[in-house]
CSV table of C-alpha atoms in Angstrom, one decimal:
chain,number,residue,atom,x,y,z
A,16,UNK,CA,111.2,98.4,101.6
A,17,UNK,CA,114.0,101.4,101.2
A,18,UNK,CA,112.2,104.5,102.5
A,19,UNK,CA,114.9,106.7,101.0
A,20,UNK,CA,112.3,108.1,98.7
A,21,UNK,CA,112.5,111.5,96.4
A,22,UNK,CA,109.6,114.0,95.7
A,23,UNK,CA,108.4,113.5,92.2
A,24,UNK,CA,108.1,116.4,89.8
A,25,UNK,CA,104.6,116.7,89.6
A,26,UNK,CA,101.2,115.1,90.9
A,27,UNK,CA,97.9,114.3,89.1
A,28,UNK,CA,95.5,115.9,90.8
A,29,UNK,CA,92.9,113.8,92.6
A,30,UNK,CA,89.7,114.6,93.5
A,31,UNK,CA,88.7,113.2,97.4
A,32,UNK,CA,84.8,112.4,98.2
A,33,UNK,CA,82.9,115.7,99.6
A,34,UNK,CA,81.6,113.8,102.4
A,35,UNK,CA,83.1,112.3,105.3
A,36,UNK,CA,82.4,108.7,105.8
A,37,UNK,CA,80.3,108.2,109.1
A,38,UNK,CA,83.0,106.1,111.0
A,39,UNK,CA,80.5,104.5,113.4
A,40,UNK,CA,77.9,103.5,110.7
A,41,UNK,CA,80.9,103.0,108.1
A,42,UNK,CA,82.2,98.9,107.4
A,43,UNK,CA,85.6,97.9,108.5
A,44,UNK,CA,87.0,97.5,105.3
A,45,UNK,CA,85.6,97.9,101.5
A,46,UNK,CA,87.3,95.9,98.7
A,47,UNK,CA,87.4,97.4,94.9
A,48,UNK,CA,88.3,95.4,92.3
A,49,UNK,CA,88.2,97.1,88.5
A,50,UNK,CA,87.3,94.9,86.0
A,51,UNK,CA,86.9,94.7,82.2
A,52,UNK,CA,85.8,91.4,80.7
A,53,UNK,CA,86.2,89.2,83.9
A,54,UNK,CA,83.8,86.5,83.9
A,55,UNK,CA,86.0,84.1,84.5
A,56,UNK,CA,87.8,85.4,87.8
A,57,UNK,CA,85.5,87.9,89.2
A,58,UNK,CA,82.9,85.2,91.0
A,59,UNK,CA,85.7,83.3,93.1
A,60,UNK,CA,87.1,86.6,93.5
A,61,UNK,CA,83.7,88.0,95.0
A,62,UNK,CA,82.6,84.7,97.1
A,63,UNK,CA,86.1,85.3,98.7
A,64,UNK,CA,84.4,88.1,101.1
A,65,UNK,CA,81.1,86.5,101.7
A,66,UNK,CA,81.5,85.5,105.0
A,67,UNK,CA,83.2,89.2,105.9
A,68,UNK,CA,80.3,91.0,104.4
A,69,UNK,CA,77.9,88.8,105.9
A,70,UNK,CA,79.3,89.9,109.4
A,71,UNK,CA,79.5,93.1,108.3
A,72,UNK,CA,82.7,94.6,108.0
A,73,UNK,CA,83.2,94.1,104.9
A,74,UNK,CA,81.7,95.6,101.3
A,75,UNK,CA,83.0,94.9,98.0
A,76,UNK,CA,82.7,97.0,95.3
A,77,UNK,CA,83.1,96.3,91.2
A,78,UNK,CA,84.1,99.0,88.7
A,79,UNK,CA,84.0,98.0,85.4
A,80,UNK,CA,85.4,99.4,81.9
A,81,UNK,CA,83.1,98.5,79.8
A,82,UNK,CA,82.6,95.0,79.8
A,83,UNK,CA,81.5,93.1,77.0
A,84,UNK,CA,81.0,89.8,79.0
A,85,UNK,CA,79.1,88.5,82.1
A,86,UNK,CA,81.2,90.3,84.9
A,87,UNK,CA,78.8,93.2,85.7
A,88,UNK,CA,75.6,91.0,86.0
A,89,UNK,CA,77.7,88.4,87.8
A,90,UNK,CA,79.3,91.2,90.1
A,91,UNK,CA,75.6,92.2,91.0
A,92,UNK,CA,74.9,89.0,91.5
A,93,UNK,CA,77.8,88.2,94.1
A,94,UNK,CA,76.2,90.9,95.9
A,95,UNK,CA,78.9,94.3,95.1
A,96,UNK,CA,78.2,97.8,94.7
A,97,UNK,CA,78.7,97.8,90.8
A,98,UNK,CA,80.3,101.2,88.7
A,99,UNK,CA,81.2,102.1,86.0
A,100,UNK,CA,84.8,103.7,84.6
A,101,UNK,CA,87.9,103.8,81.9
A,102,UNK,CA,89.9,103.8,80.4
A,103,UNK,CA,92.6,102.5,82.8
A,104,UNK,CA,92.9,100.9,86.3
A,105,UNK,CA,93.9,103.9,87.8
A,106,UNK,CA,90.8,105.7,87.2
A,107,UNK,CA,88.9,102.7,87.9
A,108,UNK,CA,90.6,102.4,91.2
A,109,UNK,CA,90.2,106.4,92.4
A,110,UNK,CA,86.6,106.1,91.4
A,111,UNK,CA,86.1,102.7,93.7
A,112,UNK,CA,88.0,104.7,96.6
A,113,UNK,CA,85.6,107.3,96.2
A,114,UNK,CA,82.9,104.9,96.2
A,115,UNK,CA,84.0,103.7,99.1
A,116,UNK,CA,82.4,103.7,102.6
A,117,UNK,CA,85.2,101.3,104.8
A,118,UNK,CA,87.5,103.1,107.1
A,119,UNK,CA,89.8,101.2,105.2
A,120,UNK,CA,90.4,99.9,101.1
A,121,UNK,CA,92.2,97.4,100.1
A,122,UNK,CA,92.9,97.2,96.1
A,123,UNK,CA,92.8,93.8,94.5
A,124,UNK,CA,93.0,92.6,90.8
A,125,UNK,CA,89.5,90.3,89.6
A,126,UNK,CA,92.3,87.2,89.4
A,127,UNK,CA,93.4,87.5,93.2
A,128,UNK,CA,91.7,85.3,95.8
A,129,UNK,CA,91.5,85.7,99.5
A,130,UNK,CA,92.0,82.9,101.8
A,131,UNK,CA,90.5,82.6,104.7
A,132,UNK,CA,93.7,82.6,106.9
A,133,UNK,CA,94.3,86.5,105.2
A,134,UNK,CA,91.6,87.8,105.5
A,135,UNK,CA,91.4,87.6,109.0
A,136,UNK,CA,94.9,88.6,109.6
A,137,UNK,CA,93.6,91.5,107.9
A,138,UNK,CA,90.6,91.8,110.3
A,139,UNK,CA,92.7,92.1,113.2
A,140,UNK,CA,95.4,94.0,112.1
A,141,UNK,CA,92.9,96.9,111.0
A,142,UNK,CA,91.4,96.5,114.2
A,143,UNK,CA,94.3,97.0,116.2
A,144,UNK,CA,96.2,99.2,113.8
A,145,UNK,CA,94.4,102.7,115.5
A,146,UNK,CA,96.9,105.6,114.2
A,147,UNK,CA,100.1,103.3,113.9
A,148,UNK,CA,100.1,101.7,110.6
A,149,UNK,CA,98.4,103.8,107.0
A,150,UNK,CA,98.8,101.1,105.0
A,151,UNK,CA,100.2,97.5,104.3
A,152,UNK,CA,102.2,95.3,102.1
A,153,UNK,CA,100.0,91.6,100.8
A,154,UNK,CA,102.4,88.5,99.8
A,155,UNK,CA,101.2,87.0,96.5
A,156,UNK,CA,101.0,83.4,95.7
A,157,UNK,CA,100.8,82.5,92.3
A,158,UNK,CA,98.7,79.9,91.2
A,159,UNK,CA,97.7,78.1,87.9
A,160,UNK,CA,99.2,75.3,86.0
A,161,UNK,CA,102.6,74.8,84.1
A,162,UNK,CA,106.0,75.1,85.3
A,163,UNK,CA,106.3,78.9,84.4
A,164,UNK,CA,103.8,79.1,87.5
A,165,UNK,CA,106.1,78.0,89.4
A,166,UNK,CA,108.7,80.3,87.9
A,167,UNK,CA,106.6,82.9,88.2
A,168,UNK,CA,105.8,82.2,92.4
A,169,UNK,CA,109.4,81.8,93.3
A,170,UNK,CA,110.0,85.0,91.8
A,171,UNK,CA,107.3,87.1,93.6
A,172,UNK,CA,108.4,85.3,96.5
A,173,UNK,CA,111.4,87.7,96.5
A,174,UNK,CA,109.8,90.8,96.0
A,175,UNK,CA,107.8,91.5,99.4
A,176,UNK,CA,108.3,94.7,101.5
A,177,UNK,CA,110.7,95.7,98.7
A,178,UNK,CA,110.8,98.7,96.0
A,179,UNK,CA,109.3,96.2,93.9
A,180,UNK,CA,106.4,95.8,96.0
A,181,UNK,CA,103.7,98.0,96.4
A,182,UNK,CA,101.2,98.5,99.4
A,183,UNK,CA,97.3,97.1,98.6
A,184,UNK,CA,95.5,98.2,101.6
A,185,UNK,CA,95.1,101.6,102.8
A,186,UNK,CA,94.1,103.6,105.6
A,187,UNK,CA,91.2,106.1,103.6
A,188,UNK,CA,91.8,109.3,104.7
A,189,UNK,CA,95.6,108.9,104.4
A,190,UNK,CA,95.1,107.4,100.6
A,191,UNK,CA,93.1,110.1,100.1
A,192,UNK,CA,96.0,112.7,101.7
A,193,UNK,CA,98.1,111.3,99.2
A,194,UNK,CA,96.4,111.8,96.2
A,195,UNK,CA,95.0,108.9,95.4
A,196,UNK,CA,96.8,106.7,92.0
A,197,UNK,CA,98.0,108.7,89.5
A,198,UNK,CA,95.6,108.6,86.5
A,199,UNK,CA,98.3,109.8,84.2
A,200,UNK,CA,100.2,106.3,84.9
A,201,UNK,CA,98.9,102.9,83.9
A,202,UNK,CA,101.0,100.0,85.2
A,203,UNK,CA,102.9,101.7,87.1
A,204,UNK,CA,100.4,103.2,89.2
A,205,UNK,CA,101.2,100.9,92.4
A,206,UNK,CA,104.8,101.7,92.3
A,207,UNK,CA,103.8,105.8,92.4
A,208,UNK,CA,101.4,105.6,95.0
A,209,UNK,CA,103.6,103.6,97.0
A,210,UNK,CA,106.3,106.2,97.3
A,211,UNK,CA,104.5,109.0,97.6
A,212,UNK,CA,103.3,107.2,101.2
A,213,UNK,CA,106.8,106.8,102.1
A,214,UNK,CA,107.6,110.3,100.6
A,215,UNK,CA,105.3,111.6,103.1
A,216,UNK,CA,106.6,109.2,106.3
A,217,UNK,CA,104.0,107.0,106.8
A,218,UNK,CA,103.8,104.3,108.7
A,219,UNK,CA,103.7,101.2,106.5
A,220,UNK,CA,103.7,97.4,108.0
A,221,UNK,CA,103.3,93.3,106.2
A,222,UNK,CA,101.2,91.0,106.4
A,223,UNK,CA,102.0,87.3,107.2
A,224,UNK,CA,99.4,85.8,105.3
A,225,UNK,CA,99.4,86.1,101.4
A,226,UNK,CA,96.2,86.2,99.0
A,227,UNK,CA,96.5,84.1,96.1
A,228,UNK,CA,97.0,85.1,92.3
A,229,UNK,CA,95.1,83.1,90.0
A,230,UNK,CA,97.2,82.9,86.9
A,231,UNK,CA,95.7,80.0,84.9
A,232,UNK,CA,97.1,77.8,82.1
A,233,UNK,CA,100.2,80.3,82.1
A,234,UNK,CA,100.9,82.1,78.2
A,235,UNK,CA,104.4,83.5,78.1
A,236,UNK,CA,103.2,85.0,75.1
A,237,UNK,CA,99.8,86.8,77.2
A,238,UNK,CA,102.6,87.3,80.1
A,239,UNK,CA,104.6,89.6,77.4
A,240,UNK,CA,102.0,91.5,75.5
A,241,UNK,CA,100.9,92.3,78.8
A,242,UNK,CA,104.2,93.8,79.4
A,243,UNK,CA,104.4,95.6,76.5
A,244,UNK,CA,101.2,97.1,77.1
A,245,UNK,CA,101.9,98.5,80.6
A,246,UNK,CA,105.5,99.5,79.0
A,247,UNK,CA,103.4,102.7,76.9
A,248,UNK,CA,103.5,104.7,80.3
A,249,UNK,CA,106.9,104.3,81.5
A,250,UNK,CA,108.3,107.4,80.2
A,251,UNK,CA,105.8,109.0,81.8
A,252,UNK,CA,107.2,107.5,85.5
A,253,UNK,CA,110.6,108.5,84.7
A,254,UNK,CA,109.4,111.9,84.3
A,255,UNK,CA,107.6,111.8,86.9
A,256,UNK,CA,110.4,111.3,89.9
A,257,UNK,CA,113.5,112.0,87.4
A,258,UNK,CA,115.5,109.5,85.3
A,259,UNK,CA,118.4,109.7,87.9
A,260,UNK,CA,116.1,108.5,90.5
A,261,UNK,CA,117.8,106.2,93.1
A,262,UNK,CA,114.8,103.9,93.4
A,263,UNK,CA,113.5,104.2,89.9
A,264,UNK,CA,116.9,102.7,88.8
A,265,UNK,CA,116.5,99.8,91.4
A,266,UNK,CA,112.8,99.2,89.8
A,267,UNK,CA,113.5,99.4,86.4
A,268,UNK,CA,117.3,98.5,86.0
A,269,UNK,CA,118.9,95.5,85.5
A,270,UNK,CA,121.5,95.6,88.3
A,271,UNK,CA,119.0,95.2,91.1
A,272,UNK,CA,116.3,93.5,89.3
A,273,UNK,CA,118.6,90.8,87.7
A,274,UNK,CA,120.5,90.3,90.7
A,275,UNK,CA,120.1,92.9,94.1
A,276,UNK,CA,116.6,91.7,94.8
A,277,UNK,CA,117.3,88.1,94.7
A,278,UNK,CA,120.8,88.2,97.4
A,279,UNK,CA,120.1,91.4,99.6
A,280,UNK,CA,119.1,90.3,103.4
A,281,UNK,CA,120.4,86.2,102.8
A,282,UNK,CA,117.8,85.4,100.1
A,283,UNK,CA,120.3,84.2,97.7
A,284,UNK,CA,120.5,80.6,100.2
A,285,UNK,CA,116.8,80.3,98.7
A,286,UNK,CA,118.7,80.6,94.9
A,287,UNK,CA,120.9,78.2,95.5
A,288,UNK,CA,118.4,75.8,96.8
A,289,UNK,CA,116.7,76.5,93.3
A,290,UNK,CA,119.2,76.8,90.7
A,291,UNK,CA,116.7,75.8,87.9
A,292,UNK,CA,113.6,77.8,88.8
A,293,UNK,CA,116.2,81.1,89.1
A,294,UNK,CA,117.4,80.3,85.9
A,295,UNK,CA,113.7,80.9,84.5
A,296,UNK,CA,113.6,83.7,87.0
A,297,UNK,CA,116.5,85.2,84.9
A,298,UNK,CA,115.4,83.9,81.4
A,299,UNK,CA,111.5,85.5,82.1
A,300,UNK,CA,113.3,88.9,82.9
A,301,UNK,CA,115.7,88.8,79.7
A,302,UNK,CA,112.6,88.0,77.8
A,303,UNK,CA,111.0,91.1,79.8
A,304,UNK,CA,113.6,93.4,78.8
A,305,UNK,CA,114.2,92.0,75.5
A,306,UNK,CA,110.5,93.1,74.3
A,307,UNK,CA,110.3,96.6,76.0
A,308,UNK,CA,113.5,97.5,74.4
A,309,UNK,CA,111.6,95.8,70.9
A,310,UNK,CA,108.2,98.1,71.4
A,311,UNK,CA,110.3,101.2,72.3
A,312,UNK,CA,112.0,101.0,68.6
């Protein structure tokens, strides 16, 4: 990850719990997943941490937007603290933090599944992290059916540790020094957050292990209006650390996310091993681009 990060312009204020969590009573670790309509992910999701919160250092914790479906009787019934909160993720995910009792958070999406193997990487590392490491970095696999899966995992293969990436589990009081994520910025959210942490120095590490992303039977044209949707706040990013911005360029330009990402530090051997599934790396970006630049006009 490039640490050379800029102060942004402004900050959305965020409001920290009163009290003080009780580190000796407190769990190791409490997971909060927003949701809104996620019957279909949120019970694998949620049985993912049974056997941590059985042992006890580990609470998960739901906050929903107004779901019309099954996901908040299901998330009571997986055994998480349930809450309720719009209208974005952001504001879903401050109000989980706040919720929060573990020494640590970690922040995943209702469609992400924990292996085994991860989760107790991330036992140990949080116990043996002390003052050394705020916050961390999670690979993704992506999972589902369809060759744009595959597309889709060789891609996010690429993108660990780097600008593109964004950190997913959190020290508390030092995600609460920074502000928590900006609830101006939808989308973008994990991107902001992230550099504020490097803005202020600290200490950020990556795991081996990765979590899983459960993407189905893959829709380009879902993949796309999702895009388009989380497009609406990017003018409020620029703004936010400054259209010249070094790093903002690298995230949202084509020169680094078309080709920098892909060679930097000997990845492009992995390319040429996979000629075909770069070329729908390259074709699912131009598609990307293509329909932000469509929405904007």
């Amino acid at each position: 990850m490039d640490s050379t990060r800029g102060v942004p312009v402004e900050s959305q204020a965020f409001q920290s719990p009163g009290n003080a969590v009780n580190s000796s009573a407190a769990p190791l670790l409490s997971v909060v997943i927003p949701t809104r309509n996620e019957e279909r992910n949120l019970e694998a999701c949620l049985h993912g941490f049974d056997a941590a919160c059985a042992a006890g250092w580990c609470e998960t914790i739901v906050v929903d937007n107004d779901s019309t479906d099954a996901t908040p009787a299901l998330a009571r019934a997986c055994g998480a603290r349930l809450f309720g909160q719009g209208p974005e993720r952001s504001a879903q995910r401050n109000r989980g933090a706040r919720e929060a009792a573990g020494r640590f958070i970690a922040f995943l999406d209702a469609d992400m599944r924990m292996p085994a193997e991860t989760l107790a990487e991330i036992h140990d590392r949080l116990l043996a992290a002390d003052d050394t490491v705020d916050a961390w970095y999670v690979p993704e696999t992506r999972v589902g059916t369809g060759w744009w899966i595959r597309v889709r995992n060789f891609e996010r293969s690429f993108y660990d540790g780097t600008c593109i990436d964004a950190l997913r589990i959190f020290r508390r009081d030092a995600f609460f020094a920074a502000g928590g994520y900006d609830e101006s910025i939808t989308g973008f959210e994990d991107w902001d957050l992230d550099r504020t942490f490097l803005a202020q120095g600290r200490p950020t590490a990556l795991l081996t292990h990765a979590l899983l992303h459960d993407e189905g039977a893959f829709s380009l044209r879902r993949h796309l209006r999702k895009k388009v949707h989380y497009s609406h706040w990017t003018a409020r990013y620029r703004e936010k650390w400054g259209a010249g911005d070094t790093i903002l360029r690298r995230q949202l330009g084509l020169r680094y996310r078309f080709f920098g990402v892909f060679v930097e530090d000997g990845k492009w051997k992995r390319v040429l091993r996979h000629p075909i599934l770069f070329g729908g790396v390259l074709f699912d970006r131009f598609l990307v681009g293509l329909t932000w630049l469509l929405n904007r006009r």
